[in-house]
């Protein structure tokens, strides 16, 4: 309940290079108010987004900041000649520790974060395309978590739902952001456009006790609305659907058109 005023932005589920094919979301107890399960069609997102922006994102790719470690303000109190060496040692130790725990390479970058601009290490995942080809149908689909990961979009939502409650250490570590694959910043204008197109495609699903929503993780993004009261939901992930080979054969028979970004 501590994050009930936190709007979970639209996203596909994946960790590093691994993504489940399907999911079943179940409601054990609906919130007294709000808390709707949100879904959006990634294929419609691909078609509705500005083609020039899609092309730029595809060419430059995207990468996520998946973690912030805001515990190094003390480095600024060291004598200046010692700061560079200390930062190099810290970065090396933390990088080795994180990369030993995950199955993808994490790039650590120094920066400043939080309202007090504390020195922190930001962990960035490898670059990846914002669009994928569906493994069964071959359709291009938007597979980009900008709506949930962008720090700018989350902060914009604070004016509607209230400030994020990133108060303890764990919550601060879990902060995220999104950049171009070459680490360039994405403009506010581009973020606003992606937010508008996302919300245009969002459907609010009011689940009640016992309801289950099945979704294709490659076609369908998901999120959660803010709520009041107590909300208890669960999810199970799956590696695929029965009959996928038959579905692939049908899709191949219907079209042999090559995938293209151009619209």
CSV table of C-alpha atoms in Angstrom, one decimal:
chain,number,residue,atom,x,y,z
A,1,UNK,CA,0.0,0.0,0.0
A,2,UNK,CA,3.0,2.3,0.4
A,3,UNK,CA,3.0,2.9,-3.4
A,4,UNK,CA,-0.7,3.0,-4.0
A,5,UNK,CA,-0.3,6.6,-5.4
A,6,UNK,CA,2.3,5.3,-7.9
A,7,UNK,CA,1.0,4.9,-11.4
A,8,UNK,CA,2.9,1.9,-12.9
A,9,UNK,CA,3.5,2.9,-16.5
A,10,UNK,CA,3.0,0.7,-19.5
A,11,UNK,CA,5.7,-1.9,-20.1
A,12,UNK,CA,6.5,-5.3,-21.4
A,13,UNK,CA,8.2,-7.8,-19.0
A,14,UNK,CA,11.8,-8.6,-19.6
A,15,UNK,CA,15.1,-8.9,-17.8
A,16,UNK,CA,18.2,-8.4,-19.8
A,17,UNK,CA,17.7,-10.5,-23.0
A,18,UNK,CA,15.0,-12.8,-21.5
A,19,UNK,CA,11.3,-12.1,-21.9
A,20,UNK,CA,8.4,-14.4,-21.1
A,21,UNK,CA,6.0,-15.1,-23.9
A,22,UNK,CA,2.8,-14.9,-21.9
A,23,UNK,CA,1.3,-14.0,-18.6
A,24,UNK,CA,-1.8,-14.7,-16.4
A,25,UNK,CA,-2.7,-11.8,-14.0
A,26,UNK,CA,-5.1,-12.8,-11.3
A,27,UNK,CA,-7.1,-10.6,-8.9
A,28,UNK,CA,-7.3,-11.9,-5.3
A,29,UNK,CA,-8.8,-8.7,-3.9
A,30,UNK,CA,-9.8,-5.6,-5.8
A,31,UNK,CA,-8.9,-2.1,-4.4
A,32,UNK,CA,-11.8,-0.2,-2.9
A,33,UNK,CA,-11.2,2.5,-5.5
A,34,UNK,CA,-9.0,2.6,-8.7
A,35,UNK,CA,-6.2,0.0,-9.2
A,36,UNK,CA,-7.4,-0.9,-12.6
A,37,UNK,CA,-5.2,-3.3,-14.6
A,38,UNK,CA,-4.0,-1.5,-17.8
A,39,UNK,CA,-3.3,-3.0,-21.2
A,40,UNK,CA,-2.2,-1.5,-24.5
A,41,UNK,CA,-1.6,-3.1,-27.9
A,42,UNK,CA,2.1,-2.8,-29.0
A,43,UNK,CA,1.2,-3.2,-32.6
A,44,UNK,CA,-1.1,-0.2,-32.5
A,45,UNK,CA,1.6,1.7,-30.7
A,46,UNK,CA,4.0,1.0,-33.5
A,47,UNK,CA,1.5,2.2,-36.1
A,48,UNK,CA,0.5,5.4,-34.2
A,49,UNK,CA,3.9,6.7,-33.2
A,50,UNK,CA,5.5,9.4,-35.4
A,51,UNK,CA,7.5,7.5,-38.1
A,52,UNK,CA,10.5,9.8,-37.9
A,53,UNK,CA,10.8,9.3,-34.1
A,54,UNK,CA,10.4,5.5,-34.5
A,55,UNK,CA,13.2,5.5,-37.2
A,56,UNK,CA,15.5,7.5,-34.9
A,57,UNK,CA,14.8,5.3,-31.9
A,58,UNK,CA,15.4,2.2,-34.1
A,59,UNK,CA,18.6,3.5,-35.6
A,60,UNK,CA,20.1,4.7,-32.3
A,61,UNK,CA,18.4,2.0,-30.2
A,62,UNK,CA,17.6,2.5,-26.6
A,63,UNK,CA,19.0,1.6,-23.2
A,64,UNK,CA,17.7,1.7,-19.7
A,65,UNK,CA,19.1,2.8,-16.4
A,66,UNK,CA,18.0,0.0,-14.2
A,67,UNK,CA,19.4,1.0,-10.8
A,68,UNK,CA,20.8,4.0,-8.9
A,69,UNK,CA,23.2,3.8,-6.0
A,70,UNK,CA,22.9,7.2,-4.2
A,71,UNK,CA,25.4,6.4,-1.4
A,72,UNK,CA,28.5,8.2,-2.5
A,73,UNK,CA,28.1,11.8,-1.4
A,74,UNK,CA,31.0,11.3,1.0
A,75,UNK,CA,33.4,11.1,-2.0
A,76,UNK,CA,33.0,14.9,-2.4
A,77,UNK,CA,34.4,15.4,1.1
A,78,UNK,CA,37.7,13.7,0.2
A,79,UNK,CA,40.7,15.8,-0.8
A,80,UNK,CA,40.3,16.5,-4.5
A,81,UNK,CA,43.5,14.6,-5.6
A,82,UNK,CA,42.0,11.4,-4.0
A,83,UNK,CA,38.5,11.6,-5.5
A,84,UNK,CA,39.4,10.2,-8.9
A,85,UNK,CA,41.1,7.2,-7.5
A,86,UNK,CA,38.4,6.5,-5.0
A,87,UNK,CA,35.7,6.7,-7.7
A,88,UNK,CA,37.6,4.3,-9.9
A,89,UNK,CA,38.0,1.8,-7.1
A,90,UNK,CA,34.3,2.0,-6.1
A,91,UNK,CA,33.1,1.7,-9.7
A,92,UNK,CA,35.3,-1.4,-10.2
A,93,UNK,CA,34.1,-3.1,-7.0
A,94,UNK,CA,30.4,-2.4,-7.6
A,95,UNK,CA,30.6,-3.3,-11.3
A,96,UNK,CA,32.1,-6.7,-10.4
A,97,UNK,CA,29.5,-7.3,-7.7
A,98,UNK,CA,26.5,-6.4,-9.9
A,99,UNK,CA,27.7,-8.3,-13.1
A,100,UNK,CA,28.2,-11.4,-11.0
A,101,UNK,CA,24.5,-11.4,-10.1
A,102,UNK,CA,22.8,-10.7,-13.5
A,103,UNK,CA,23.0,-12.4,-17.0
A,104,UNK,CA,23.6,-9.2,-18.9
A,105,UNK,CA,26.5,-6.7,-18.9
A,106,UNK,CA,25.8,-3.6,-16.7
A,107,UNK,CA,27.6,-0.4,-17.5
A,108,UNK,CA,28.1,1.9,-14.4
A,109,UNK,CA,28.2,5.6,-14.9
A,110,UNK,CA,28.9,8.4,-12.3
A,111,UNK,CA,26.2,11.1,-12.0
A,112,UNK,CA,24.2,13.1,-9.5
A,113,UNK,CA,20.7,12.4,-8.5
A,114,UNK,CA,17.9,13.0,-6.1
A,115,UNK,CA,16.7,16.4,-4.9
A,116,UNK,CA,20.0,17.1,-3.2
A,117,UNK,CA,22.1,16.0,-6.3
A,118,UNK,CA,24.0,13.4,-4.3
A,119,UNK,CA,26.8,11.7,-6.2
A,120,UNK,CA,25.6,8.3,-7.3
A,121,UNK,CA,26.4,5.4,-9.6
A,122,UNK,CA,23.8,4.6,-12.3
A,123,UNK,CA,23.6,1.1,-13.7
A,124,UNK,CA,22.7,1.0,-17.4
A,125,UNK,CA,21.7,-2.1,-19.3
A,126,UNK,CA,23.0,-2.9,-22.9
A,127,UNK,CA,21.3,-1.1,-25.8
A,128,UNK,CA,18.4,-2.8,-27.5
A,129,UNK,CA,15.9,-2.1,-30.2
A,130,UNK,CA,12.5,-0.5,-29.2
A,131,UNK,CA,10.7,-2.6,-31.7
A,132,UNK,CA,10.6,-6.4,-32.1
A,133,UNK,CA,9.2,-8.8,-34.6
A,134,UNK,CA,6.5,-11.0,-32.9
A,135,UNK,CA,7.9,-14.6,-32.7
A,136,UNK,CA,4.7,-16.2,-34.0
A,137,UNK,CA,3.0,-13.7,-36.3
A,138,UNK,CA,6.0,-11.8,-37.6
A,139,UNK,CA,4.3,-8.5,-36.9
A,140,UNK,CA,6.4,-5.5,-35.8
A,141,UNK,CA,5.4,-4.5,-32.2
A,142,UNK,CA,6.5,-1.7,-29.9
A,143,UNK,CA,8.6,-3.3,-27.2
A,144,UNK,CA,9.9,-0.2,-25.3
A,145,UNK,CA,9.4,0.6,-21.6
A,146,UNK,CA,9.8,4.3,-21.9
A,147,UNK,CA,6.4,4.9,-20.3
A,148,UNK,CA,7.4,3.2,-17.1
A,149,UNK,CA,11.1,3.8,-17.0
A,150,UNK,CA,11.4,7.5,-18.0
A,151,UNK,CA,12.3,9.6,-15.0
A,152,UNK,CA,10.8,12.6,-16.7
A,153,UNK,CA,7.4,11.0,-17.4
A,154,UNK,CA,7.2,9.6,-13.8
A,155,UNK,CA,7.9,13.1,-12.4
A,156,UNK,CA,5.3,14.6,-14.7
A,157,UNK,CA,2.8,12.2,-13.2
A,158,UNK,CA,3.6,13.4,-9.7
A,159,UNK,CA,1.6,16.6,-10.5
A,160,UNK,CA,-1.5,14.4,-10.9
A,161,UNK,CA,-1.0,11.6,-8.3
A,162,UNK,CA,1.4,13.0,-5.8
A,163,UNK,CA,5.1,12.6,-5.3
A,164,UNK,CA,6.8,9.2,-5.6
A,165,UNK,CA,7.6,7.7,-2.2
A,166,UNK,CA,11.2,6.8,-2.9
A,167,UNK,CA,12.1,7.2,0.8
A,168,UNK,CA,14.1,4.1,1.8
A,169,UNK,CA,17.3,2.7,0.4
A,170,UNK,CA,15.6,-0.1,-1.6
A,171,UNK,CA,13.2,2.3,-3.4
A,172,UNK,CA,16.0,4.7,-4.2
A,173,UNK,CA,18.0,1.8,-5.8
A,174,UNK,CA,15.1,0.8,-7.9
A,175,UNK,CA,14.9,4.2,-9.7
A,176,UNK,CA,15.1,3.9,-13.5
A,177,UNK,CA,15.4,6.0,-16.6
A,178,UNK,CA,15.7,5.6,-20.4
A,179,UNK,CA,18.2,7.0,-23.0
A,180,UNK,CA,19.2,6.5,-26.6
A,181,UNK,CA,21.5,3.5,-27.1
A,182,UNK,CA,24.4,5.9,-27.5
A,183,UNK,CA,23.6,7.4,-24.0
A,184,UNK,CA,22.1,10.5,-25.6
A,185,UNK,CA,19.1,12.1,-23.8
A,186,UNK,CA,15.7,11.8,-25.3
A,187,UNK,CA,14.0,15.2,-25.8
A,188,UNK,CA,11.0,16.2,-23.7
A,189,UNK,CA,9.0,16.7,-26.9
A,190,UNK,CA,9.7,13.1,-27.9
A,191,UNK,CA,8.8,11.8,-24.4
A,192,UNK,CA,5.6,13.8,-24.4
A,193,UNK,CA,4.6,12.3,-27.8
A,194,UNK,CA,5.3,8.7,-26.6
A,195,UNK,CA,3.3,9.4,-23.5
A,196,UNK,CA,0.3,10.7,-25.4
A,197,UNK,CA,0.3,7.8,-27.9
A,198,UNK,CA,0.6,5.3,-25.0
A,199,UNK,CA,-2.3,6.8,-23.1
A,200,UNK,CA,-4.3,6.9,-26.3
A,201,UNK,CA,-4.0,3.2,-26.6
A,202,UNK,CA,-4.4,2.2,-22.9
A,203,UNK,CA,-7.5,0.3,-21.9
A,204,UNK,CA,-8.5,0.3,-18.2
A,205,UNK,CA,-9.6,-3.2,-17.0
A,206,UNK,CA,-11.5,-3.2,-13.7
A,207,UNK,CA,-10.8,-6.7,-12.3
A,208,UNK,CA,-12.7,-8.3,-9.4
A,209,UNK,CA,-11.9,-11.2,-7.2
A,210,UNK,CA,-11.2,-14.4,-9.2
A,211,UNK,CA,-10.7,-12.6,-12.5
A,212,UNK,CA,-7.7,-13.6,-14.7
A,213,UNK,CA,-6.3,-11.6,-17.6
A,214,UNK,CA,-4.2,-13.6,-20.1
A,215,UNK,CA,-1.9,-11.6,-22.3
A,216,UNK,CA,0.8,-12.0,-24.9
A,217,UNK,CA,3.8,-10.3,-23.5
A,218,UNK,CA,5.1,-9.5,-27.0
A,219,UNK,CA,1.9,-7.9,-28.3
A,220,UNK,CA,0.5,-6.4,-25.1
A,221,UNK,CA,2.0,-3.9,-22.6
A,222,UNK,CA,0.6,-3.7,-19.1
A,223,UNK,CA,0.5,-1.3,-16.1
A,224,UNK,CA,-1.5,-0.4,-13.1
A,225,UNK,CA,-3.6,2.6,-12.1
A,226,UNK,CA,-3.3,4.3,-8.7
A,227,UNK,CA,-5.7,3.1,-6.0
A,228,UNK,CA,-7.2,3.6,-2.5
A,229,UNK,CA,-7.6,0.8,0.0
A,230,UNK,CA,-6.0,-2.7,-0.3
A,231,UNK,CA,-5.2,-4.4,-3.6
A,232,UNK,CA,-3.9,-8.0,-3.9
A,233,UNK,CA,-3.0,-9.3,-7.4
A,234,UNK,CA,-0.6,-12.0,-8.6
A,235,UNK,CA,1.0,-13.1,-11.9
A,236,UNK,CA,2.3,-16.2,-13.4
A,237,UNK,CA,4.6,-16.2,-16.5
A,238,UNK,CA,4.7,-18.7,-19.3
A,239,UNK,CA,7.1,-19.6,-22.1
A,240,UNK,CA,4.4,-19.9,-24.8
A,241,UNK,CA,1.0,-21.0,-25.9
A,242,UNK,CA,-0.4,-24.3,-27.1
A,243,UNK,CA,-0.7,-24.4,-30.9
A,244,UNK,CA,2.0,-21.8,-31.6
A,245,UNK,CA,3.5,-23.9,-34.5
A,246,UNK,CA,0.1,-23.9,-36.2
A,247,UNK,CA,-0.2,-20.2,-35.6
A,248,UNK,CA,3.2,-19.6,-37.2
A,249,UNK,CA,2.2,-21.6,-40.3
A,250,UNK,CA,-1.0,-19.6,-40.6
A,251,UNK,CA,0.8,-16.3,-40.3
A,252,UNK,CA,3.4,-17.3,-42.8
A,253,UNK,CA,0.7,-18.3,-45.3
A,254,UNK,CA,-1.1,-15.0,-44.9
A,255,UNK,CA,1.9,-12.7,-45.6
A,256,UNK,CA,5.5,-12.9,-46.7
A,257,UNK,CA,6.1,-9.2,-46.5
A,258,UNK,CA,9.5,-8.3,-45.0
A,259,UNK,CA,9.5,-6.2,-41.8
A,260,UNK,CA,10.2,-2.5,-42.4
A,261,UNK,CA,10.2,0.6,-40.2
A,262,UNK,CA,8.9,2.8,-43.0
A,263,UNK,CA,5.3,3.8,-42.8
